[in-house]
Amino acid sequence: MTTGHGTQRVLGPLRAVPGVRALSDYRRAWLVRDVVAGIALTTLLVPQGMAYAELAGLPPITGLYTTVLCLLGYAVCGPSRILVLGPDSSLGPMIAATVVPLVAADGDPQRAVALASMLALMVAGIMLLASVARLGFIADLISKPTMIGYMNGLALTILIGQLPKLLGFKVEADNLLGECAGLVRKLADGATVPAAAAVGVSGLVLILILERLLPRVPAVLVMVAGAILAASLLNLDEHGVKLVGPLPEGFPPFTIPEARADDLAPLFAGALGIALVSLADTISNSSAFAARTGQEVHGNQEMAGVGAANLAAGLFQGFPVSASGSRTAVAERAGAKSQLTGVVGAALIVLMLVLVPGLFRNLPQPALAAVVIAASLSLADIPGAVRLWRQRRAEFLLCLAAFVGVALLGVLPGIAIAVALSVLNVFRRAWWPYDTVLGKVPGLEGYHDIRSYPGADRLPGLVIYRFDAPLFFANARSFRDEVRRLVGADPPPRWIVVAAEPMTDVDATAADVLHELDTALEAANVHLVFAELKDPVRRKIERYGLTRTIDPGRFFPTVEAAVTAYCRVTGAEWAVGSPVQPLGGR
């Protein structure tokens, strides 16, 4: 039972806002499930929010501020019924890589918070503008292989960066190699704090075991509660274990973050990378969970929702956020039906901050490191990389390059490398597309690749050539050179029929190349013929004026029609096994 048609009439135009529309369609039967799911979700939101704030180089309390505001912002503007946003392990290193170099040498936490909040506002602006411009397809700029490599590199970066905290000491380094060297050096010098290592390692093991054997048990909450209890009973701070300490009471005021003018350019560069990763995360997670609930995914609306979440977080001392697959899965398993689940979680965190701010005073820092390391292990996809190695080595090399880029150059250059490699891979496929000669196979309709059917029948004097890509400036000369090579056979063909169905475009440069090629072929008494050319491409060719040089009678609706015309003009008949030179290996 819904809230009724009267409510829908009162809300009127406000139904364009996803949160208002969800409220008007809300069913009373969902209320208990959403409240219960919100309580269960809070057990994960609090420790992860604090842990990911530290991963971003910020005070733990900012993770709670961020969690509250982004949940409320997405509840109002986000289209998904159950997607949960919040601080994310994949964004933490990117935030740190952007903010930490800009913070003064003394590491002023207030300045770091202000810069992170400005970063969130920039991410919000990028997302909202992209939503208005309907640029949801940008999420596709990162291919699966490069994303696997990026995430594996990110997981390794997080793991190495958090191990010192897990073991009770600190390493100062600017890159992964420096962190590895510092870690080994500290271990060799005996810098490990036994009590800290015991808390961190046992906490990590407990999380991994519970997640594997008892997935419905809130493993992170159990570990955090146990660590707080151990710190309180055993006075672990007296044994060298660093604790979170008292958190600020209450909730932060509305704040417009300030940044120096010379900080804006590096912040914007970081915001672009964060926005791209956040969008890709959100689209992939919303797609996965929408498929289970029968919802449709609207990329542009998701960008607006993520933008609103970042805007809310940035105005209350928060930092950039993204969708979380693990927290959304918890909400789904707990029976969540709407974004009220996230609102309940946000309300409970606010109550905790106001009524019991000292609840996490005795939480050991190594326990937070264990939370982050457990999350980093879930980012890694080693089986995916192995599968790429087995299935397609070129894709594996892209994966490996993205991994090395993140590991050696850092997370921000790494995401830039991942995007660049994805785009270059698309361009490479268009630049050097698959091409082949076609023949007729007895018993099969149509014309088929002679590489797959070496015994295919071919008509003497006729070559049916297929070029599997749009014809544009980067590959037009490759097309021309291959046609010339085919014409150079002994004896030379009389017709080159281009099976043009894969040619979805012909640009101005390619049109000039076709004009020159046709002129040269006519001088050699060879006709260039097109079959199955799409109507929009044919109209472009006419606008280029090519039909003034290429006889319009050489355009045929099908390959069969072109072959029939060739037989009628030349009197050729089918001959089995006519020799055709193999094409060059592209």
Coordinates of C-alpha atoms in Angstrom, one line a residue:
M1 CA 0.0 0.0 0.0
T2 CA 1.5 3.4 -1.0
T3 CA 1.1 6.7 0.7
G4 CA -1.8 7.5 -1.6
H5 CA -2.8 9.5 -4.7
G6 CA -3.5 12.6 -2.6
T7 CA 0.1 12.8 -1.5
Q8 CA 1.2 12.5 -5.2
R9 CA -1.1 15.4 -6.2
V10 CA 0.2 17.6 -3.4
L11 CA 3.9 16.9 -4.3
G12 CA 3.2 17.7 -8.0
P13 CA 6.2 19.0 -9.8
L14 CA 8.5 18.1 -6.9
R15 CA 8.2 14.5 -8.1
A16 CA 11.0 15.3 -10.5
V17 CA 13.3 15.0 -7.5
P18 CA 14.1 11.3 -7.0
G19 CA 13.8 11.5 -3.2
V20 CA 10.4 13.2 -3.4
R21 CA 9.3 10.6 -6.0
A22 CA 10.5 7.8 -3.8
L23 CA 8.6 9.3 -0.8
S24 CA 5.4 9.6 -2.7
D25 CA 5.7 5.9 -3.9
Y26 CA 6.8 4.6 -0.5
R27 CA 5.0 1.6 0.9
R28 CA 4.2 1.4 4.6
A29 CA 5.1 -2.3 4.6
W30 CA 8.7 -1.3 3.9
L31 CA 9.2 0.8 7.0
V32 CA 10.2 -2.0 9.5
R33 CA 12.6 -3.5 7.0
D34 CA 14.2 -0.2 6.2
V35 CA 14.7 0.7 9.9
V36 CA 16.2 -2.8 10.7
A37 CA 18.5 -2.5 7.6
G38 CA 19.5 1.0 8.7
I39 CA 20.6 -0.3 12.1
A40 CA 22.5 -3.2 10.6
L41 CA 24.2 -0.8 8.0
T42 CA 25.3 1.5 10.8
T43 CA 27.5 -1.2 12.3
L44 CA 29.5 -1.0 9.1
L45 CA 29.3 2.7 8.3
V46 CA 31.0 3.9 11.5
P47 CA 34.2 1.8 11.5
Q48 CA 34.7 2.0 7.8
G49 CA 34.0 5.7 7.7
M50 CA 36.7 6.4 10.3
A51 CA 39.1 4.0 8.7
Y52 CA 38.8 5.4 5.2
A53 CA 39.2 8.9 6.6
E54 CA 42.6 8.0 7.9
L55 CA 43.4 6.3 4.6
A56 CA 42.7 9.7 3.0
G57 CA 45.1 11.3 5.5
L58 CA 42.3 13.0 7.5
P59 CA 41.0 12.9 11.1
P60 CA 38.7 9.9 11.7
I61 CA 35.8 12.1 12.7
T62 CA 35.6 13.5 9.2
G63 CA 34.7 10.0 7.9
L64 CA 31.6 10.1 10.1
Y65 CA 30.6 13.6 9.0
T66 CA 31.1 12.6 5.4
T67 CA 29.0 9.4 5.8
V68 CA 26.1 11.3 7.3
L69 CA 25.9 14.0 4.7
C70 CA 26.5 11.9 1.6
L71 CA 23.7 9.5 2.7
L72 CA 21.3 12.3 3.1
G73 CA 22.3 14.0 -0.1
Y74 CA 22.0 10.8 -2.2
A75 CA 18.6 10.0 -0.5
V76 CA 17.2 13.2 -1.9
C77 CA 18.8 13.2 -5.4
G78 CA 19.9 9.6 -6.1
P79 CA 17.8 7.4 -8.4
S80 CA 18.7 4.0 -6.9
R81 CA 16.4 2.6 -4.2
I82 CA 19.1 0.9 -2.2
L83 CA 22.6 2.0 -3.4
V84 CA 24.7 3.2 -0.4
L85 CA 27.3 5.9 -0.8
G86 CA 30.1 6.8 1.5
P87 CA 33.9 7.1 2.0
D88 CA 35.5 4.5 -0.2
S89 CA 38.8 2.6 -0.1
S90 CA 39.4 3.2 -3.8
L91 CA 39.1 7.0 -3.4
G92 CA 41.1 7.3 -0.1
P93 CA 44.5 7.1 -1.7
M94 CA 43.5 9.5 -4.5
I95 CA 42.3 12.0 -1.9
A96 CA 45.6 11.6 0.0
A97 CA 47.6 11.9 -3.1
T98 CA 45.9 15.2 -3.9
V99 CA 45.7 16.8 -0.5
V100 CA 48.8 15.6 1.4
P101 CA 51.3 17.4 -1.0
L102 CA 49.4 20.6 -0.5
V103 CA 49.3 20.5 3.3
A104 CA 52.1 22.4 5.1
A105 CA 55.1 20.5 6.4
D106 CA 53.5 20.3 9.9
G107 CA 50.5 18.5 8.5
D108 CA 47.9 20.9 9.8
P109 CA 44.7 18.7 10.0
Q110 CA 42.4 21.7 9.7
R111 CA 44.0 22.7 6.4
A112 CA 43.9 19.1 5.2
V113 CA 40.1 19.0 6.0
A114 CA 39.5 22.2 4.2
L115 CA 41.3 21.0 1.1
A116 CA 39.5 17.7 1.1
S117 CA 36.2 19.5 1.4
M118 CA 37.1 21.8 -1.5
L119 CA 38.0 18.6 -3.4
A120 CA 34.5 17.2 -2.6
L121 CA 32.9 20.4 -3.9
M122 CA 34.9 20.2 -7.1
V123 CA 33.9 16.6 -7.6
A124 CA 30.3 17.7 -7.0
G125 CA 30.6 20.4 -9.6
I126 CA 32.1 18.1 -12.2
M127 CA 29.4 15.5 -11.6
L128 CA 26.5 17.9 -11.8
L129 CA 27.8 19.6 -14.9
A130 CA 28.4 16.2 -16.5
S131 CA 24.9 15.2 -15.6
V132 CA 23.4 18.3 -17.2
A133 CA 25.5 17.7 -20.3
R134 CA 24.4 14.0 -20.3
L135 CA 27.9 12.6 -20.2
G136 CA 27.1 9.4 -18.3
F137 CA 28.9 7.4 -21.0
I138 CA 32.2 8.8 -19.6
A139 CA 32.2 5.9 -17.2
D140 CA 33.0 3.7 -20.2
L141 CA 36.3 5.4 -20.7
I142 CA 38.0 2.8 -18.4
S143 CA 37.9 -0.6 -19.9
K144 CA 37.6 -3.8 -17.8
P145 CA 41.3 -4.9 -18.2
T146 CA 42.7 -1.4 -17.3
M147 CA 40.3 -1.2 -14.3
I148 CA 41.5 -4.6 -13.1
G149 CA 45.1 -3.4 -13.3
Y150 CA 44.3 -0.1 -11.7
M151 CA 42.4 -1.8 -8.8
N152 CA 45.2 -4.4 -8.3
G153 CA 47.7 -1.6 -8.1
L154 CA 45.5 0.3 -5.8
A155 CA 45.1 -2.7 -3.5
L156 CA 48.9 -3.2 -3.3
T157 CA 49.4 0.5 -2.6
I158 CA 46.9 0.4 0.2
L159 CA 48.3 -2.8 1.7
I160 CA 51.9 -1.6 1.8
G161 CA 50.8 1.9 3.1
Q162 CA 48.7 0.4 5.9
L163 CA 51.1 -2.4 7.1
P164 CA 53.2 0.0 9.2
K165 CA 50.1 1.2 11.1
L166 CA 49.0 -2.4 11.5
L167 CA 52.4 -3.2 13.2
G168 CA 52.6 0.0 15.3
F169 CA 55.1 2.2 13.5
K170 CA 55.2 4.8 10.8
V171 CA 57.1 5.0 7.5
E172 CA 57.7 8.3 5.7
A173 CA 58.0 7.8 1.9
D174 CA 56.7 9.5 -1.3
N175 CA 56.0 6.4 -3.4
L176 CA 55.4 2.6 -3.2
L177 CA 59.0 1.7 -3.6
G178 CA 60.0 4.0 -0.9
E179 CA 57.3 2.6 1.4
C180 CA 58.5 -0.9 0.7
A181 CA 62.1 0.0 1.5
G182 CA 61.0 1.8 4.6
L183 CA 58.9 -1.1 5.8
V184 CA 61.7 -3.6 5.4
R185 CA 64.1 -1.2 7.1
K186 CA 61.8 -0.7 10.1
L187 CA 61.1 -4.4 10.4
A188 CA 64.9 -5.1 10.3
D189 CA 65.4 -2.5 13.0
G190 CA 62.8 -4.0 15.3
A191 CA 60.4 -1.1 15.2
T192 CA 57.3 -3.4 15.4
V193 CA 55.2 -2.8 18.5
P194 CA 54.2 -6.3 19.7
A195 CA 50.9 -5.2 21.3
A196 CA 50.0 -3.2 18.2
A197 CA 50.9 -6.1 15.8
A198 CA 48.8 -8.5 18.0
V199 CA 45.8 -6.2 17.8
G200 CA 46.2 -5.5 14.0
V201 CA 47.0 -8.9 12.8
S202 CA 44.4 -10.7 14.9
G203 CA 41.8 -8.1 13.9
L204 CA 42.6 -8.7 10.2
V205 CA 42.5 -12.5 10.6
L206 CA 39.2 -12.2 12.5
I207 CA 37.6 -10.1 9.7
L208 CA 38.7 -12.4 6.9
I209 CA 37.5 -15.6 8.8
L210 CA 34.1 -14.1 9.7
E211 CA 33.6 -12.8 6.1
R212 CA 34.4 -16.2 4.7
L213 CA 32.6 -18.5 7.2
L214 CA 29.8 -16.3 8.6
P215 CA 29.1 -13.7 5.9
R216 CA 25.9 -12.5 7.6
V217 CA 27.8 -11.6 10.8
P218 CA 29.0 -7.9 10.8
A219 CA 32.7 -8.9 10.9
V220 CA 34.1 -5.4 11.1
L221 CA 31.8 -4.5 14.0
V222 CA 32.7 -7.6 15.9
M223 CA 36.4 -6.9 15.4
V224 CA 36.1 -3.2 16.4
A225 CA 34.1 -4.0 19.5
G226 CA 36.7 -6.7 20.5
A227 CA 39.6 -4.3 19.9
I228 CA 37.9 -1.5 22.0
L229 CA 37.3 -4.0 24.8
A230 CA 40.8 -5.3 24.7
A231 CA 42.2 -1.7 24.8
S232 CA 40.0 -0.8 27.7
L233 CA 40.8 -3.9 29.8
L234 CA 44.5 -4.3 29.0
N235 CA 45.4 -0.6 28.9
L236 CA 47.0 -1.1 25.5
D237 CA 47.9 2.5 25.2
E238 CA 50.5 1.9 27.9
H239 CA 52.0 -0.8 25.7
G240 CA 52.7 1.5 22.8
V241 CA 49.3 1.0 21.0
K242 CA 48.0 4.3 19.6
L243 CA 44.3 4.9 20.1
V244 CA 41.8 7.0 18.2
G245 CA 41.2 9.2 21.2
P246 CA 38.3 11.5 22.0
L247 CA 36.2 12.6 19.0
P248 CA 34.7 16.1 18.8
E249 CA 31.3 16.4 20.3
G250 CA 28.3 17.3 18.2
F251 CA 28.1 18.0 14.5
P252 CA 30.1 20.4 12.3
P253 CA 28.5 23.6 11.2
F254 CA 27.8 24.6 7.6
T255 CA 31.3 25.5 6.3
I256 CA 32.5 27.0 3.0
P257 CA 36.0 25.5 2.6
E258 CA 38.9 27.8 1.7
A259 CA 41.9 27.1 -0.5
R260 CA 44.7 29.2 -1.8
A261 CA 44.7 30.1 -5.5
D262 CA 47.7 28.0 -6.2
D263 CA 46.0 25.0 -4.7
L264 CA 43.1 25.0 -7.1
A265 CA 44.8 23.6 -10.2
P266 CA 46.2 20.4 -8.4
L267 CA 42.8 20.0 -6.6
F268 CA 40.9 20.2 -9.9
A269 CA 43.3 17.6 -11.5
G270 CA 42.6 15.3 -8.5
A271 CA 38.9 16.0 -8.7
L272 CA 38.8 14.9 -12.3
G273 CA 40.3 11.5 -11.5
I274 CA 38.2 11.0 -8.4
A275 CA 35.0 11.9 -10.3
L276 CA 35.8 9.4 -13.0
V277 CA 36.6 6.5 -10.6
S278 CA 33.5 7.5 -8.5
L279 CA 31.3 7.5 -11.5
A280 CA 32.6 4.1 -12.8
D281 CA 32.2 2.6 -9.3
T282 CA 28.7 4.0 -9.0
I283 CA 27.5 2.9 -12.4
S284 CA 28.9 -0.6 -12.0
N285 CA 27.4 -1.0 -8.5
S286 CA 24.0 0.4 -9.4
S287 CA 23.9 -1.8 -12.5
A288 CA 24.7 -4.9 -10.5
F289 CA 22.1 -4.2 -7.8
A290 CA 19.5 -2.8 -10.2
A291 CA 19.6 -6.1 -12.1
R292 CA 18.5 -7.9 -8.9
T293 CA 15.6 -5.6 -8.2
G294 CA 14.4 -5.0 -11.7
Q295 CA 15.3 -1.3 -11.8
E296 CA 16.8 0.6 -14.7
V297 CA 20.1 2.4 -14.4
H298 CA 20.2 6.0 -15.5
G299 CA 23.8 7.2 -15.7
N300 CA 23.1 10.9 -15.9
Q301 CA 20.8 10.7 -12.9
E302 CA 23.4 8.7 -11.0
M303 CA 25.9 11.5 -11.7
A304 CA 23.5 14.0 -10.3
G305 CA 23.0 11.9 -7.2
V306 CA 26.7 11.4 -6.6
G307 CA 27.2 15.1 -7.2
A308 CA 24.6 16.0 -4.6
A309 CA 26.2 13.6 -2.1
N310 CA 29.6 15.2 -2.6
L311 CA 28.1 18.7 -2.4
A312 CA 26.5 17.9 1.0
A313 CA 29.7 16.3 2.3
G314 CA 31.9 19.2 1.1
L315 CA 29.8 21.8 2.9
F316 CA 30.1 20.0 6.3
Q317 CA 33.8 19.2 6.5
G318 CA 33.6 16.0 4.5
F319 CA 35.5 14.6 1.6
P320 CA 34.7 12.9 -1.8
V321 CA 32.5 9.8 -1.8
S322 CA 31.5 7.0 -4.1
A323 CA 29.1 4.1 -4.1
S324 CA 30.1 1.1 -2.0
G325 CA 29.4 -2.4 -3.1
S326 CA 30.0 -3.9 0.3
R327 CA 27.7 -1.5 2.2
T328 CA 25.0 -1.8 -0.4
A329 CA 25.2 -5.6 -0.1
V330 CA 24.8 -5.4 3.7
A331 CA 21.8 -3.1 3.2
E332 CA 20.3 -5.5 0.7
R333 CA 20.9 -8.6 2.8
A334 CA 19.3 -6.8 5.8
G335 CA 16.1 -6.2 3.7
A336 CA 16.5 -2.6 2.6
K337 CA 13.7 -1.4 0.3
S338 CA 14.5 2.3 -0.1
Q339 CA 16.9 5.1 0.7
L340 CA 15.2 5.4 4.1
T341 CA 17.8 2.8 5.1
G342 CA 20.6 5.3 4.6
V343 CA 18.7 8.0 6.3
V344 CA 18.2 5.8 9.4
G345 CA 22.0 5.1 9.3
A346 CA 22.8 8.8 9.1
A347 CA 20.4 9.6 12.0
L348 CA 22.0 6.9 14.2
I349 CA 25.5 8.3 13.5
V350 CA 24.3 11.8 14.5
L351 CA 22.8 10.5 17.7
M352 CA 26.1 8.7 18.5
L353 CA 28.1 11.9 17.9
V354 CA 25.7 13.9 20.1
L355 CA 25.0 11.5 22.9
V356 CA 28.1 9.2 23.1
P357 CA 31.0 10.9 21.4
G358 CA 33.5 8.9 23.5
L359 CA 32.3 5.5 22.2
F360 CA 35.3 5.0 20.0
R361 CA 37.9 6.7 22.3
N362 CA 39.7 3.5 23.0
L363 CA 39.6 2.1 19.4
P364 CA 43.2 1.1 18.5
Q365 CA 44.7 2.5 15.3
P366 CA 45.9 -0.9 14.2
A367 CA 42.3 -2.1 14.2
L368 CA 41.4 0.7 11.7
A369 CA 44.4 -0.4 9.6
A370 CA 43.0 -3.9 9.7
V371 CA 39.6 -2.6 8.4
V372 CA 41.4 -0.8 5.5
I373 CA 43.6 -3.8 4.6
A374 CA 40.6 -6.1 4.5
A375 CA 38.9 -3.7 2.2
S376 CA 42.0 -3.4 0.0
L377 CA 42.1 -7.2 -0.4
S378 CA 38.5 -7.1 -1.7
L379 CA 39.6 -4.6 -4.4
A380 CA 42.2 -6.9 -5.9
D381 CA 41.1 -9.2 -8.7
I382 CA 44.0 -11.6 -9.3
P383 CA 41.8 -14.3 -10.9
G384 CA 40.7 -11.6 -13.4
A385 CA 44.2 -10.8 -14.4
V386 CA 45.1 -14.5 -14.8
R387 CA 42.0 -14.9 -17.0
L388 CA 43.2 -12.1 -19.2
W389 CA 46.6 -13.7 -19.5
R390 CA 45.0 -16.9 -20.7
Q391 CA 42.4 -15.4 -22.9
R392 CA 44.0 -12.4 -24.5
R393 CA 47.6 -11.3 -24.0
A394 CA 47.0 -7.8 -25.4
E395 CA 44.4 -7.1 -22.8
F396 CA 46.6 -8.5 -20.1
L397 CA 49.4 -6.1 -21.1
L398 CA 46.9 -3.2 -20.7
C399 CA 46.1 -4.6 -17.3
L400 CA 49.7 -4.9 -16.4
A401 CA 50.6 -1.4 -17.6
A402 CA 47.8 0.1 -15.5
F403 CA 49.0 -1.9 -12.5
V404 CA 52.6 -0.7 -12.9
G405 CA 51.4 2.9 -13.4
V406 CA 49.6 2.9 -10.1
A407 CA 52.3 1.0 -8.2
L408 CA 55.3 3.1 -9.5
L409 CA 53.8 6.5 -10.3
G410 CA 50.9 6.8 -7.8
V411 CA 47.2 6.6 -7.9
L412 CA 46.4 9.8 -9.7
P413 CA 48.9 9.2 -12.5
G414 CA 47.7 5.6 -12.4
I415 CA 44.1 6.6 -13.2
A416 CA 45.3 8.9 -16.0
I417 CA 47.3 6.0 -17.4
A418 CA 44.3 3.7 -17.1
V419 CA 42.0 6.1 -19.0
A420 CA 44.7 6.8 -21.7
L421 CA 45.4 3.1 -22.2
S422 CA 41.7 2.4 -22.6
V423 CA 41.3 5.1 -25.2
L424 CA 44.4 4.2 -27.0
N425 CA 43.3 0.6 -27.1
V426 CA 40.1 1.6 -28.8
F427 CA 42.0 3.8 -31.2
R428 CA 44.5 0.9 -31.9
R429 CA 41.7 -1.4 -32.9
A430 CA 40.3 1.2 -35.3
W431 CA 43.7 2.1 -36.6
W432 CA 44.7 -1.5 -37.4
P433 CA 41.3 -3.3 -37.8
Y434 CA 40.8 -6.8 -38.8
D435 CA 40.5 -7.2 -42.6
T436 CA 40.1 -10.2 -44.9
V437 CA 39.1 -11.6 -48.2
L438 CA 35.7 -13.4 -48.5
G439 CA 34.8 -16.4 -50.4
K440 CA 31.7 -18.6 -51.0
V441 CA 31.5 -21.8 -48.8
P442 CA 29.4 -24.7 -50.2
G443 CA 26.5 -25.3 -47.9
L444 CA 26.6 -21.9 -46.2
E445 CA 24.7 -18.8 -47.2
G446 CA 26.6 -15.6 -47.8
Y447 CA 30.3 -15.0 -48.1
H448 CA 32.9 -16.0 -45.4
D449 CA 36.4 -15.3 -44.2
I450 CA 38.9 -17.3 -46.2
R451 CA 41.1 -17.5 -43.1
S452 CA 38.4 -19.5 -41.4
Y453 CA 37.5 -21.4 -44.7
P454 CA 40.7 -21.7 -46.7
G455 CA 38.9 -23.8 -49.3
A456 CA 36.2 -21.2 -50.0
D457 CA 35.3 -20.7 -53.7
R458 CA 36.4 -17.5 -55.4
L459 CA 35.6 -16.0 -58.7
P460 CA 38.5 -15.4 -61.1
G461 CA 39.2 -11.7 -61.4
L462 CA 37.0 -10.8 -58.4
V463 CA 38.2 -10.0 -54.8
I464 CA 35.7 -9.4 -52.1
Y465 CA 37.5 -7.4 -49.4
R466 CA 36.1 -6.6 -45.9
F467 CA 37.6 -3.9 -43.7
D468 CA 36.1 -4.1 -40.2
A469 CA 36.2 -0.5 -39.1
P470 CA 35.0 3.0 -39.9
L471 CA 37.2 4.6 -42.6
F472 CA 38.9 7.7 -41.1
F473 CA 42.1 9.6 -41.2
A474 CA 44.1 7.1 -39.1
N475 CA 43.4 4.0 -41.1
A476 CA 42.5 5.3 -44.6
R477 CA 46.0 4.8 -45.9
S478 CA 46.1 1.2 -44.4
F479 CA 43.0 0.5 -46.4
R480 CA 44.5 2.0 -49.5
D481 CA 47.7 0.1 -49.2
E482 CA 45.9 -3.3 -48.6
V483 CA 43.7 -2.7 -51.7
R484 CA 46.8 -1.9 -53.7
R485 CA 48.5 -5.1 -52.5
L486 CA 45.4 -7.1 -53.6
V487 CA 45.5 -5.4 -57.0
G488 CA 49.2 -6.3 -57.3
A489 CA 48.4 -10.0 -57.5
D490 CA 49.3 -12.0 -60.7
P491 CA 47.0 -11.9 -62.6
P492 CA 45.4 -8.7 -61.2
P493 CA 41.7 -8.7 -60.3
R494 CA 39.2 -6.8 -62.5
W495 CA 36.9 -5.9 -59.6
I496 CA 37.6 -5.1 -55.9
V497 CA 34.3 -5.4 -54.1
V498 CA 34.5 -3.8 -50.7
A499 CA 32.1 -5.5 -48.3
A500 CA 31.4 -2.2 -46.6
E501 CA 28.8 -3.2 -44.0
P502 CA 31.3 -2.7 -41.1
M503 CA 32.2 0.8 -42.4
T504 CA 30.0 2.9 -40.1
D505 CA 31.7 6.2 -41.2
V506 CA 33.9 7.8 -43.9
D507 CA 35.6 11.1 -42.9
A508 CA 36.9 13.8 -45.2
T509 CA 40.5 12.5 -45.2
A510 CA 39.3 9.0 -46.1
A511 CA 37.1 10.4 -48.9
D512 CA 40.2 12.0 -50.4
V513 CA 42.1 8.7 -50.2
L514 CA 39.2 6.9 -51.8
H515 CA 39.2 9.4 -54.7
E516 CA 42.9 9.0 -55.3
L517 CA 42.6 5.2 -55.0
D518 CA 39.8 5.0 -57.4
T519 CA 41.6 7.2 -59.9
A520 CA 44.7 5.0 -59.7
L521 CA 42.7 1.7 -60.0
E522 CA 40.8 3.0 -63.1
A523 CA 44.1 3.8 -64.7
A524 CA 45.0 0.1 -64.2
N525 CA 41.6 -1.0 -65.5
V526 CA 40.4 -2.2 -62.1
H527 CA 37.0 -1.2 -60.7
L528 CA 36.5 -0.3 -57.1
V529 CA 33.0 -1.5 -56.1
F530 CA 31.0 -1.1 -52.8
A531 CA 28.4 -3.4 -51.4
E532 CA 26.2 -3.1 -48.3
L533 CA 27.2 0.5 -47.6
K534 CA 25.0 2.0 -45.0
D535 CA 22.7 4.8 -46.2
P536 CA 24.1 7.5 -43.8
V537 CA 27.6 6.7 -45.1
R538 CA 26.4 6.7 -48.7
R539 CA 25.0 10.2 -48.2
K540 CA 28.3 11.4 -46.8
I541 CA 30.1 10.0 -49.8
E542 CA 27.7 11.9 -52.0
R543 CA 28.3 15.1 -50.1
Y544 CA 32.0 14.6 -50.5
G545 CA 31.4 14.5 -54.3
L546 CA 32.9 11.0 -54.6
T547 CA 29.9 9.8 -56.8
R548 CA 31.2 12.2 -59.5
T549 CA 34.3 10.0 -59.8
I550 CA 33.1 6.7 -58.6
D551 CA 30.3 5.5 -60.8
P552 CA 27.0 5.4 -58.8
G553 CA 26.4 2.1 -60.6
R554 CA 29.2 0.5 -58.5
F555 CA 27.2 0.7 -55.3
F556 CA 25.2 -2.4 -54.6
P557 CA 22.8 -3.2 -51.7
T558 CA 24.4 -6.7 -51.1
V559 CA 27.6 -8.6 -51.8
E560 CA 25.4 -11.1 -53.7
A561 CA 24.1 -8.3 -55.9
A562 CA 27.7 -7.1 -56.7
V563 CA 28.8 -10.7 -57.5
T564 CA 25.8 -11.2 -59.8
A565 CA 26.6 -8.0 -61.6
Y566 CA 30.3 -9.0 -62.0
C567 CA 29.3 -12.4 -63.5
R568 CA 26.9 -10.7 -65.9
V569 CA 29.4 -8.2 -67.1
T570 CA 32.4 -10.5 -67.4
G571 CA 30.8 -13.9 -67.9
A572 CA 32.9 -15.3 -65.0
E573 CA 31.9 -18.6 -63.4
W574 CA 32.7 -20.0 -60.0
A575 CA 36.0 -22.0 -59.8
V576 CA 36.8 -24.0 -56.7
G577 CA 40.1 -23.2 -54.9
S578 CA 41.2 -20.1 -56.8
P579 CA 44.5 -19.1 -55.3
V580 CA 44.5 -15.8 -53.2
Q581 CA 47.5 -14.5 -51.4
P582 CA 47.0 -14.3 -47.6
L583 CA 46.5 -10.8 -46.2
G584 CA 49.2 -9.1 -44.3
G585 CA 49.1 -9.8 -40.6
R586 CA 47.4 -6.9 -38.9

